[in-house]
PDB file of C-alpha atoms in Angstrom:
ATOM      1  CA  MET M   1    -134.214 -32.222 -18.307  1.00  0.00           C
ATOM      2  CA  PRO M   2    -131.111 -31.077 -19.713  1.00  0.00           C
ATOM      3  CA  GLN M   3    -128.197 -31.029 -17.356  1.00  0.00           C
ATOM      4  CA  PRO M   4    -127.058 -27.646 -16.586  1.00  0.00           C
ATOM      5  CA  TYR M   5    -123.595 -26.815 -17.788  1.00  0.00           C
ATOM      6  CA  PRO M   6    -121.144 -26.856 -15.108  1.00  0.00           C
ATOM      7  CA  ALA M   7    -120.057 -23.583 -13.950  1.00  0.00           C
ATOM      8  CA  GLN M   8    -117.456 -22.205 -16.204  1.00  0.00           C
ATOM      9  CA  GLN M   9    -114.072 -21.927 -14.625  1.00  0.00           C
ATOM     10  CA  ARG M  10    -111.614 -19.301 -15.672  1.00  0.00           C
ATOM     11  CA  TYR M  11    -108.344 -20.491 -17.101  1.00  0.00           C
ATOM     12  CA  HIS M  12    -105.369 -19.171 -15.303  1.00  0.00           C
ATOM     13  CA  PRO M  13    -102.157 -19.865 -17.177  1.00  0.00           C
ATOM     14  CA  PRO M  14     -99.055 -20.450 -15.098  1.00  0.00           C
ATOM     15  CA  ARG M  15     -97.190 -17.332 -14.302  1.00  0.00           C
ATOM     16  CA  GLN M  16     -93.676 -17.152 -15.687  1.00  0.00           C
ATOM     17  CA  HIS M  17     -91.340 -14.356 -14.885  1.00  0.00           C
ATOM     18  CA  TYR M  18     -89.665 -12.971 -17.903  1.00  0.00           C
ATOM     19  CA  HIS M  19     -85.923 -12.428 -17.603  1.00  0.00           C
ATOM     20  CA  PRO M  20     -84.591 -10.476 -20.508  1.00  0.00           C
ATOM     21  CA  PRO M  21     -81.086 -11.495 -21.608  1.00  0.00           C
ATOM     22  CA  GLN M  22     -78.356  -9.485 -19.961  1.00  0.00           C
ATOM     23  CA  GLN M  23     -76.073  -7.705 -22.351  1.00  0.00           C
ATOM     24  CA  HIS M  24     -73.107  -5.690 -21.291  1.00  0.00           C
ATOM     25  CA  TYR M  25     -72.858  -2.495 -23.082  1.00  0.00           C
ATOM     26  CA  ARG M  26     -69.505  -1.833 -24.644  1.00  0.00           C
ATOM     27  CA  PRO M  27     -68.982   1.539 -26.126  1.00  0.00           C
ATOM     28  CA  PRO M  28     -67.523   1.563 -29.585  1.00  0.00           C
ATOM     29  CA  GLN M  29     -63.767   1.786 -29.636  1.00  0.00           C
ATOM     30  CA  ARG M  30     -62.099   4.264 -31.829  1.00  0.00           C
ATOM     31  CA  HIS M  31     -58.789   3.413 -33.297  1.00  0.00           C
ATOM     32  CA  ARG M  32     -56.284   6.152 -32.752  1.00  0.00           C
ATOM     33  CA  SER M  33     -52.681   6.405 -33.699  1.00  0.00           C
ATOM     34  CA  PRO M  34     -50.136   6.322 -30.832  1.00  0.00           C
ATOM     35  CA  GLN M  35     -49.457  10.005 -31.218  1.00  0.00           C
ATOM     36  CA  HIS M  36     -53.149  10.834 -30.686  1.00  0.00           C
ATOM     37  CA  GLN M  37     -53.586   8.627 -27.624  1.00  0.00           C
ATOM     38  CA  HIS M  38     -53.928  10.024 -24.167  1.00  0.00           C
ATOM     39  CA  PRO M  39     -50.663   9.950 -22.195  1.00  0.00           C
ATOM     40  CA  SER M  40     -52.235   7.569 -19.675  1.00  0.00           C
ATOM     41  CA  GLN M  41     -53.058   5.099 -22.477  1.00  0.00           C
ATOM     42  CA  GLN M  42     -49.633   5.106 -24.106  1.00  0.00           C
ATOM     43  CA  HIS M  43     -47.224   2.287 -23.349  1.00  0.00           C
ATOM     44  CA  TYR M  44     -43.540   3.051 -22.994  1.00  0.00           C
ATOM     45  CA  PRO M  45     -40.751   0.441 -23.069  1.00  0.00           C
ATOM     46  CA  PRO M  46     -39.121  -0.234 -19.689  1.00  0.00           C
ATOM     47  CA  GLN M  47     -35.997   1.755 -19.053  1.00  0.00           C
ATOM     48  CA  PRO M  48     -32.838  -0.088 -17.864  1.00  0.00           C
ATOM     49  CA  LEU M  49     -31.701   0.631 -14.333  1.00  0.00           C
ATOM     50  CA  HIS M  50     -28.127   1.743 -13.863  1.00  0.00           C
ATOM     51  CA  TYR M  51     -26.487   1.046 -10.514  1.00  0.00           C
ATOM     52  CA  GLN M  52     -24.574   3.955  -9.113  1.00  0.00           C
ATOM     53  CA  PRO M  53     -22.361   3.496  -6.029  1.00  0.00           C
ATOM     54  CA  ARG M  54     -23.152   5.627  -3.088  1.00  0.00           C
ATOM     55  CA  CYS M  55     -19.647   7.068  -2.653  1.00  0.00           C
ATOM     56  CA  ALA M  56     -16.561   6.202  -4.717  1.00  0.00           C
ATOM     57  CA  PRO M  57     -13.301   5.990  -2.720  1.00  0.00           C
ATOM     58  CA  PRO M  58     -10.960   8.949  -3.323  1.00  0.00           C
ATOM     59  CA  PRO M  59      -7.774   8.261  -5.309  1.00  0.00           C
ATOM     60  CA  PRO M  60      -4.568   7.823  -3.269  1.00  0.00           C
ATOM     61  CA  LYS M  61      -2.487  10.955  -2.742  1.00  0.00           C
ATOM     62  CA  ASN M  62       1.017   9.653  -3.409  1.00  0.00           C
ATOM     63  CA  GLY M  63       2.540  12.963  -4.484  1.00  0.00           C
ATOM     64  CA  PRO M  64       4.694  13.867  -1.440  1.00  0.00           C
ATOM     65  CA  GLY M  65       6.225  10.412  -1.046  1.00  0.00           C
ATOM     66  CA  LEU M  66       6.985  10.136  -4.767  1.00  0.00           C
ATOM     67  CA  ALA M  67       8.540  13.607  -4.831  1.00  0.00           C
ATOM     68  CA  ALA M  68      10.770  12.737  -1.863  1.00  0.00           C
ATOM     69  CA  ALA M  69      11.936   9.541  -3.605  1.00  0.00           C
ATOM     70  CA  ILE M  70      12.908  11.598  -6.674  1.00  0.00           C
ATOM     71  CA  ILE M  71      14.579  14.568  -4.962  1.00  0.00           C
ATOM     72  CA  ALA M  72      16.584  12.593  -2.389  1.00  0.00           C
ATOM     73  CA  PRO M  73      18.755  10.625  -4.894  1.00  0.00           C
ATOM     74  CA  ILE M  74      19.509  13.885  -6.685  1.00  0.00           C
ATOM     75  CA  GLY M  75      20.827  15.223  -3.387  1.00  0.00           C
ATOM     76  CA  ILE M  76      23.007  12.118  -3.002  1.00  0.00           C
ATOM     77  CA  LEU M  77      24.605  12.765  -6.391  1.00  0.00           C
ATOM     78  CA  PHE M  78      25.410  16.372  -5.498  1.00  0.00           C
ATOM     79  CA  GLY M  79      26.614  15.316  -2.043  1.00  0.00           C
ATOM     80  CA  LEU M  80      29.378  13.155  -3.519  1.00  0.00           C
ATOM     81  CA  ILE M  81      31.113  16.352  -4.673  1.00  0.00           C
ATOM     82  CA  PRO M  82      32.172  18.623  -1.804  1.00  0.00           C
ATOM     83  CA  LEU M  83      31.754  21.815  -3.822  1.00  0.00           C
ATOM     84  CA  THR M  84      28.075  21.034  -4.445  1.00  0.00           C
ATOM     85  CA  GLY M  85      27.347  19.957  -0.892  1.00  0.00           C
ATOM     86  CA  PHE M  86      25.026  22.902  -0.323  1.00  0.00           C
ATOM     87  CA  ILE M  87      22.772  21.606  -3.136  1.00  0.00           C
ATOM     88  CA  ALA M  88      22.627  18.238  -1.399  1.00  0.00           C
ATOM     89  CA  VAL M  89      21.594  19.967   1.839  1.00  0.00           C
ATOM     90  CA  ILE M  90      18.806  21.809   0.015  1.00  0.00           C
ATOM     91  CA  CYS M  91      17.561  18.583  -1.590  1.00  0.00           C
ATOM     92  CA  GLY M  92      17.642  16.839   1.781  1.00  0.00           C
ATOM     93  CA  LEU M  93      15.748  19.644   3.479  1.00  0.00           C
ATOM     94  CA  VAL M  94      13.068  19.373   0.799  1.00  0.00           C
ATOM     95  CA  ALA M  95      12.918  15.562   0.620  1.00  0.00           C
ATOM     96  CA  VAL M  96      12.701  14.816   4.353  1.00  0.00           C
ATOM     97  CA  PRO M  97       9.561  16.949   5.066  1.00  0.00           C
ATOM     98  CA  LEU M  98       7.898  15.598   1.920  1.00  0.00           C
ATOM     99  CA  ALA M  99       8.634  12.048   3.049  1.00  0.00           C
ATOM    100  CA  LEU M 100       7.181  12.760   6.488  1.00  0.00           C
ATOM    101  CA  VAL M 101       4.001  14.138   4.909  1.00  0.00           C
ATOM    102  CA  GLY M 102       3.780  11.102   2.632  1.00  0.00           C
ATOM    103  CA  TRP M 103       4.234   8.738   5.582  1.00  0.00           C
ATOM    104  CA  SER M 104       1.484  10.513   7.501  1.00  0.00           C
ATOM    105  CA  ARG M 105      -0.874  10.052   4.553  1.00  0.00           C
ATOM    106  CA  TYR M 106       0.109   6.400   4.290  1.00  0.00           C
ATOM    107  CA  ARG M 107      -0.659   5.806   7.969  1.00  0.00           C
ATOM    108  CA  TYR M 108      -4.139   7.303   7.560  1.00  0.00           C
ATOM    109  CA  ARG M 109      -4.692   5.258   4.345  1.00  0.00           C
ATOM    110  CA  ARG M 110      -4.761   8.292   2.120  1.00  0.00           C
ATOM    111  CA  ALA M 111      -1.684   7.094   0.209  1.00  0.00           C
ATOM    112  CA  SER M 112      -0.500   3.688  -0.993  1.00  0.00           C
ATOM    113  CA  ASN M 113       3.257   4.168  -1.519  1.00  0.00           C
ATOM    114  CA  GLY M 114       4.644   3.409   1.929  1.00  0.00           C
ATOM    115  CA  ARG M 115       7.873   1.813   0.722  1.00  0.00           C
ATOM    116  CA  THR M 116       8.599   4.640  -1.679  1.00  0.00           C
ATOM    117  CA  THR M 117       8.086   7.145   1.135  1.00  0.00           C
ATOM    118  CA  VAL M 118      10.460   5.296   3.469  1.00  0.00           C
ATOM    119  CA  PHE M 119      13.056   5.148   0.694  1.00  0.00           C
ATOM    120  CA  GLY M 120      12.772   8.901   0.144  1.00  0.00           C
ATOM    121  CA  LEU M 121      13.116   9.549   3.892  1.00  0.00           C
ATOM    122  CA  ILE M 122      16.259   7.420   4.308  1.00  0.00           C
ATOM    123  CA  VAL M 123      17.956   8.733   1.183  1.00  0.00           C
ATOM    124  CA  GLY M 124      16.997  12.305   2.115  1.00  0.00           C
ATOM    125  CA  ILE M 125      18.736  11.933   5.474  1.00  0.00           C
ATOM    126  CA  GLY M 126      21.773  10.558   3.635  1.00  0.00           C
ATOM    127  CA  ALA M 127      21.753  13.563   1.303  1.00  0.00           C
ATOM    128  CA  LEU M 128      21.755  15.863   4.339  1.00  0.00           C
ATOM    129  CA  ALA M 129      24.746  14.018   5.812  1.00  0.00           C
ATOM    130  CA  LEU M 130      26.716  14.097   2.559  1.00  0.00           C
ATOM    131  CA  GLY M 131      25.919  17.765   2.055  1.00  0.00           C
ATOM    132  CA  ALA M 132      27.095  18.631   5.553  1.00  0.00           C
ATOM    133  CA  TRP M 133      30.284  16.648   4.935  1.00  0.00           C
ATOM    134  CA  GLY M 134      30.960  18.528   1.687  1.00  0.00           C
ATOM    135  CA  ILE M 135      30.334  21.912   3.277  1.00  0.00           C
ATOM    136  CA  THR M 136      32.706  21.005   6.121  1.00  0.00           C
ATOM    137  CA  ILE M 137      35.459  20.119   3.660  1.00  0.00           C
ATOM    138  CA  VAL M 138      34.978  23.300   1.639  1.00  0.00           C
ATOM    139  CA  PHE M 139      35.087  25.516   4.712  1.00  0.00           C
ATOM    140  CA  GLY M 140      38.109  23.656   6.090  1.00  0.00           C
ATOM    141  CA  VAL M 141      40.046  24.049   2.859  1.00  0.00           C
ATOM    142  CA  THR M 142      39.076  27.693   2.629  1.00  0.00           C
ATOM    143  CA  ASN M 143      40.226  28.415   6.166  1.00  0.00           C
ATOM    144  CA  GLN M 144      43.483  26.562   5.673  1.00  0.00           C
ATOM    145  CA  LEU M 145      44.169  28.370   2.415  1.00  0.00           C
ATOM    146  CA  PHE M 146      43.426  31.700   4.041  1.00  0.00           C
ATOM    147  CA  ASP M 147      45.795  30.915   6.900  1.00  0.00           C
ATOM    148  CA  SER M 148      48.559  29.877   4.515  1.00  0.00           C
ATOM    149  CA  LEU M 149      48.217  33.063   2.512  1.00  0.00           C
ATOM    150  CA  SER M 150      47.929  35.410   5.476  1.00  0.00           C
ATOM    151  CA  GLY M 151      50.923  34.234   7.506  1.00  0.00           C
ATOM    152  CA  PRO M 152      54.202  32.342   7.406  1.00  0.00           C
ATOM    153  CA  ALA M 153      52.829  29.442   9.416  1.00  0.00           C
ATOM    154  CA  PRO M 154      54.107  26.141   7.985  1.00  0.00           C
ATOM    155  CA  ILE M 155      51.711  23.657   6.398  1.00  0.00           C
ATOM    156  CA  ILE M 156      51.469  20.308   8.081  1.00  0.00           C
ATOM    157  CA  GLY M 157      52.708  17.855   5.465  1.00  0.00           C
ATOM    158  CA  ALA M 158      55.859  16.782   3.719  1.00  0.00           C
ATOM    159  CA  SER M 159      59.047  18.685   4.197  1.00  0.00           C
ATOM    160  CA  ALA M 160      60.844  20.577   1.468  1.00  0.00           C
ATOM    161  CA  ASN M 161      63.051  17.640   0.501  1.00  0.00           C
ATOM    162  CA  GLN M 162      59.937  15.518  -0.216  1.00  0.00           C
ATOM    163  CA  VAL M 163      58.421  17.601  -2.962  1.00  0.00           C
ATOM    164  CA  GLY M 164      56.170  15.376  -5.091  1.00  0.00           C
ATOM    165  CA  GLY M 165      55.405  12.994  -2.216  1.00  0.00           C
ATOM    166  CA  ALA M 166      56.985   9.870  -0.779  1.00  0.00           C
ATOM    167  CA  THR M 167      56.565   6.423  -2.323  1.00  0.00           C
ATOM    168  CA  ALA M 168      56.312   3.011  -0.683  1.00  0.00           C
ATOM    169  CA  ARG M 169      54.959  -0.441  -1.401  1.00  0.00           C
ATOM    170  CA  LEU M 170      51.499  -1.487  -0.309  1.00  0.00           C
ATOM    171  CA  GLY M 171      51.648  -2.753   3.253  1.00  0.00           C
ATOM    172  CA  GLN M 172      54.483  -0.397   4.198  1.00  0.00           C
ATOM    173  CA  ALA M 173      54.379   3.012   5.914  1.00  0.00           C
ATOM    174  CA  VAL M 174      55.489   6.433   4.751  1.00  0.00           C
ATOM    175  CA  THR M 175      56.800   8.877   7.371  1.00  0.00           C
ATOM    176  CA  PHE M 176      57.281  12.562   6.594  1.00  0.00           C
ATOM    177  CA  ASP M 177      59.950  14.734   8.158  1.00  0.00           C
ATOM    178  CA  ASP M 178      57.413  16.563  10.310  1.00  0.00           C
ATOM    179  CA  GLY M 179      56.290  13.277  11.919  1.00  0.00           C
ATOM    180  CA  MET M 180      53.168  12.551   9.838  1.00  0.00           C
ATOM    181  CA  LYS M 181      52.894   8.828   9.125  1.00  0.00           C
ATOM    182  CA  VAL M 182      50.641   7.062   6.603  1.00  0.00           C
ATOM    183  CA  LEU M 183      50.123   3.310   6.222  1.00  0.00           C
ATOM    184  CA  VAL M 184      48.081   1.561   3.526  1.00  0.00           C
ATOM    185  CA  ALA M 185      47.481  -2.140   4.186  1.00  0.00           C
ATOM    186  CA  THR M 186      47.636  -4.832   1.523  1.00  0.00           C
ATOM    187  CA  PRO M 187      44.444  -4.737  -0.595  1.00  0.00           C
ATOM    188  CA  VAL M 188      41.889  -7.528  -0.404  1.00  0.00           C
ATOM    189  CA  THR M 189      39.109  -8.299  -2.880  1.00  0.00           C
ATOM    190  CA  PHE M 190      35.478  -8.129  -1.823  1.00  0.00           C
ATOM    191  CA  LYS M 191      31.998  -8.180  -3.336  1.00  0.00           C
ATOM    192  CA  PRO M 192      30.045  -4.917  -3.103  1.00  0.00           C
ATOM    193  CA  SER M 193      26.413  -5.019  -2.045  1.00  0.00           C
ATOM    194  CA  SER M 194      23.545  -4.367  -4.425  1.00  0.00           C
ATOM    195  CA  TYR M 195      23.233  -0.801  -3.106  1.00  0.00           C
ATOM    196  CA  ALA M 196      26.891   0.126  -3.732  1.00  0.00           C
ATOM    197  CA  ALA M 197      27.742   3.103  -5.937  1.00  0.00           C
ATOM    198  CA  GLY M 198      30.900   3.689  -7.961  1.00  0.00           C
ATOM    199  CA  HIS M 199      31.611   0.060  -8.903  1.00  0.00           C
ATOM    200  CA  LEU M 200      32.060   0.664 -12.634  1.00  0.00           C
ATOM    201  CA  ARG M 201      34.728  -1.910 -13.533  1.00  0.00           C
ATOM    202  CA  ASP M 202      35.257  -5.664 -13.098  1.00  0.00           C
ATOM    203  CA  ARG M 203      36.776  -6.156  -9.631  1.00  0.00           C
ATOM    204  CA  ALA M 204      36.608  -4.419  -6.271  1.00  0.00           C
ATOM    205  CA  ILE M 205      39.388  -4.105  -3.688  1.00  0.00           C
ATOM    206  CA  LYS M 206      39.430  -2.778  -0.155  1.00  0.00           C
ATOM    207  CA  VAL M 207      42.318  -1.305   1.859  1.00  0.00           C
ATOM    208  CA  ASP M 208      42.678  -0.056   5.431  1.00  0.00           C
ATOM    209  CA  ILE M 209      44.394   3.327   5.748  1.00  0.00           C
ATOM    210  CA  THR M 210      46.000   4.497   8.971  1.00  0.00           C
ATOM    211  CA  VAL M 211      47.146   8.083   9.488  1.00  0.00           C
ATOM    212  CA  THR M 212      49.240   8.907  12.555  1.00  0.00           C
ATOM    213  CA  ASN M 213      49.652  12.529  13.559  1.00  0.00           C
ATOM    214  CA  GLY M 214      53.280  12.828  14.648  1.00  0.00           C
ATOM    215  CA  THR M 215      53.262  16.621  14.489  1.00  0.00           C
ATOM    216  CA  ASP M 216      52.645  19.087  17.274  1.00  0.00           C
ATOM    217  CA  LYS M 217      49.354  20.364  15.822  1.00  0.00           C
ATOM    218  CA  PRO M 218      45.970  18.682  15.461  1.00  0.00           C
ATOM    219  CA  ILE M 219      44.681  17.878  12.003  1.00  0.00           C
ATOM    220  CA  ASP M 220      41.144  17.559  10.662  1.00  0.00           C
ATOM    221  CA  ALA M 221      40.365  14.021   9.523  1.00  0.00           C
ATOM    222  CA  ALA M 222      37.787  15.321   7.037  1.00  0.00           C
ATOM    223  CA  LEU M 223      40.655  16.868   5.026  1.00  0.00           C
ATOM    224  CA  ILE M 224      42.262  13.486   4.298  1.00  0.00           C
ATOM    225  CA  THR M 225      41.847  12.623   0.608  1.00  0.00           C
ATOM    226  CA  VAL M 226      42.366   9.259  -1.111  1.00  0.00           C
ATOM    227  CA  ASN M 227      42.750   8.556  -4.837  1.00  0.00           C
ATOM    228  CA  GLY M 228      43.481   5.386  -6.787  1.00  0.00           C
ATOM    229  CA  ARG M 229      44.638   4.219 -10.206  1.00  0.00           C
ATOM    230  CA  HIS M 230      44.874   0.761 -11.776  1.00  0.00           C
ATOM    231  CA  GLY M 231      46.596  -0.081 -15.025  1.00  0.00           C
ATOM    232  CA  GLY M 232      47.021   3.607 -15.837  1.00  0.00           C
ATOM    233  CA  GLN M 233      43.269   4.293 -15.501  1.00  0.00           C
ATOM    234  CA  GLN M 234      41.375   6.034 -12.749  1.00  0.00           C
ATOM    235  CA  ALA M 235      40.059   3.617 -10.119  1.00  0.00           C
ATOM    236  CA  THR M 236      36.757   5.019  -8.921  1.00  0.00           C
ATOM    237  CA  GLN M 237      36.092   4.917  -5.204  1.00  0.00           C
ATOM    238  CA  ILE M 238      33.194   2.679  -4.135  1.00  0.00           C
ATOM    239  CA  PHE M 239      30.524   3.953  -1.758  1.00  0.00           C
ATOM    240  CA  ASP M 240      28.817   1.085   0.033  1.00  0.00           C
ATOM    241  CA  SER M 241      26.879   1.991   3.165  1.00  0.00           C
ATOM    242  CA  GLN M 242      26.120  -1.658   4.019  1.00  0.00           C
ATOM    243  CA  ARG M 243      29.840  -2.451   4.094  1.00  0.00           C
ATOM    244  CA  GLY M 244      30.787   0.840   5.781  1.00  0.00           C
ATOM    245  CA  LEU M 245      32.868   1.966   2.794  1.00  0.00           C
ATOM    246  CA  GLY M 246      33.299   5.310   1.091  1.00  0.00           C
ATOM    247  CA  MET M 247      32.386   7.606   3.983  1.00  0.00           C
ATOM    248  CA  GLN M 248      34.883  10.326   4.722  1.00  0.00           C
ATOM    249  CA  PRO M 249      36.502  10.086   8.188  1.00  0.00           C
ATOM    250  CA  ALA M 250      35.414  12.767  10.607  1.00  0.00           C
ATOM    251  CA  GLY M 251      36.793  14.313  13.751  1.00  0.00           C
ATOM    252  CA  THR M 252      40.112  15.773  14.871  1.00  0.00           C
ATOM    253  CA  VAL M 253      43.320  13.774  15.137  1.00  0.00           C
ATOM    254  CA  LEU M 254      45.323  15.096  18.068  1.00  0.00           C
ATOM    255  CA  PRO M 255      49.147  15.016  18.135  1.00  0.00           C
ATOM    256  CA  GLY M 256      50.353  11.470  18.753  1.00  0.00           C
ATOM    257  CA  LYS M 257      46.967   9.919  17.855  1.00  0.00           C
ATOM    258  CA  SER M 258      45.967   7.796  14.871  1.00  0.00           C
ATOM    259  CA  ILE M 259      42.870   7.214  12.801  1.00  0.00           C
ATOM    260  CA  THR M 260      42.089   4.143  10.670  1.00  0.00           C
ATOM    261  CA  PHE M 261      39.389   3.987   8.006  1.00  0.00           C
ATOM    262  CA  PRO M 262      38.633   1.715   5.003  1.00  0.00           C
ATOM    263  CA  ALA M 263      38.585   2.660   1.338  1.00  0.00           C
ATOM    264  CA  ALA M 264      37.409   0.644  -1.682  1.00  0.00           C
ATOM    265  CA  PHE M 265      38.172   0.989  -5.378  1.00  0.00           C
ATOM    266  CA  SER M 266      36.834  -0.487  -8.609  1.00  0.00           C
ATOM    267  CA  ILE M 267      39.633  -1.939 -10.796  1.00  0.00           C
ATOM    268  CA  GLY M 268      39.966  -3.852 -14.058  1.00  0.00           C
ATOM    269  CA  GLN M 269      39.873  -7.598 -14.602  1.00  0.00           C
ATOM    270  CA  ASN M 270      43.506  -8.135 -15.673  1.00  0.00           C
ATOM    271  CA  PRO M 271      46.353  -7.873 -13.143  1.00  0.00           C
ATOM    272  CA  ALA M 272      48.115  -4.536 -13.315  1.00  0.00           C
ATOM    273  CA  GLU M 273      49.894  -1.999 -11.142  1.00  0.00           C
ATOM    274  CA  VAL M 274      47.682  -0.277  -8.616  1.00  0.00           C
ATOM    275  CA  GLN M 275      48.570   3.111  -7.167  1.00  0.00           C
ATOM    276  CA  ILE M 276      46.891   4.590  -4.087  1.00  0.00           C
ATOM    277  CA  GLU M 277      47.601   8.164  -3.047  1.00  0.00           C
ATOM    278  CA  VAL M 278      46.812   9.415   0.442  1.00  0.00           C
ATOM    279  CA  ARG M 279      47.080  13.125   1.143  1.00  0.00           C
ATOM    280  CA  PRO M 280      46.881  13.723   4.910  1.00  0.00           C
ATOM    281  CA  VAL M 281      45.949  17.372   4.491  1.00  0.00           C
ATOM    282  CA  ILE M 282      45.001  19.651   1.652  1.00  0.00           C
ATOM    283  CA  MET M 283      48.013  21.550   0.289  1.00  0.00           C
ATOM    284  CA  GLY M 284      50.332  18.788   1.521  1.00  0.00           C
ATOM    285  CA  ASP M 285      52.258  16.244  -0.540  1.00  0.00           C
ATOM    286  CA  PRO M 286      50.731  12.768  -0.911  1.00  0.00           C
ATOM    287  CA  ALA M 287      51.985   9.432   0.252  1.00  0.00           C
ATOM    288  CA  ILE M 288      51.992   7.137  -2.801  1.00  0.00           C
ATOM    289  CA  PHE M 289      51.673   3.356  -2.447  1.00  0.00           C
ATOM    290  CA  THR M 290      52.120   0.928  -5.339  1.00  0.00           C
ATOM    291  CA  GLY M 291      51.671  -2.777  -5.945  1.00  0.00           C
ATOM    292  CA  THR M 292      50.411  -5.306  -8.473  1.00  0.00           C
ATOM    293  CA  ILE M 293      46.882  -6.699  -8.240  1.00  0.00           C
TER     294      ILE M 293
END
């Protein structure tokens, strides 16, 4: 008998899971010119950063101190002439407050010219002193002239037989008939300091002048005047504050009292005759002293 066919079995193929390839979708890009791009898509070059300080320091305020240093020397120049002493006082009154304001700013670091301010302050005080001295001389001369014109009171000075003044050698004394006595010591050479004024020639000499009031009336020392000549030329008087020279004597010389003060002159290089005139009072005759230096 034929063998029966075995039972047919169904074929089951192996199951495989299909994985389609993954593709990322990229939308098509459109090329646009930079001017048509969106502002968020445009690229700008980096901008440089500039550093700015938080607060710049203010500039120094040197005006008051500088003004004082300019005005004060002008007052000194006017103070050397008695008739313009009031201008020196005005310059001093302007320079001193300006210097004080400038010093205050320098202390609080709002100015940087401390030395200039101190210079203006010192010179301003000197201008005030010179101006006061000039005003004193002008008023004294005016009062004395008024007294001489208003009455027959005699003028303290040389007597009638000494018209033109009395002459003596340096180192000797001159005595007037009314008792006034003037002595000029022998001159000595010296070297002025760097701050001296009036040294315009080659050499400098210094003399000590003594005035003795032998009259019966007091005299004003501020009215004593001194002049000098050397070799026929004017010998300018030297003002040197460091040496104590050039300042006009002050105060009242009582009868029987004396006053001594120094005076310095600028003379030429070659030896020549020197002439020093001392007038004890305005309107009086001078005492003239001569010598060769």
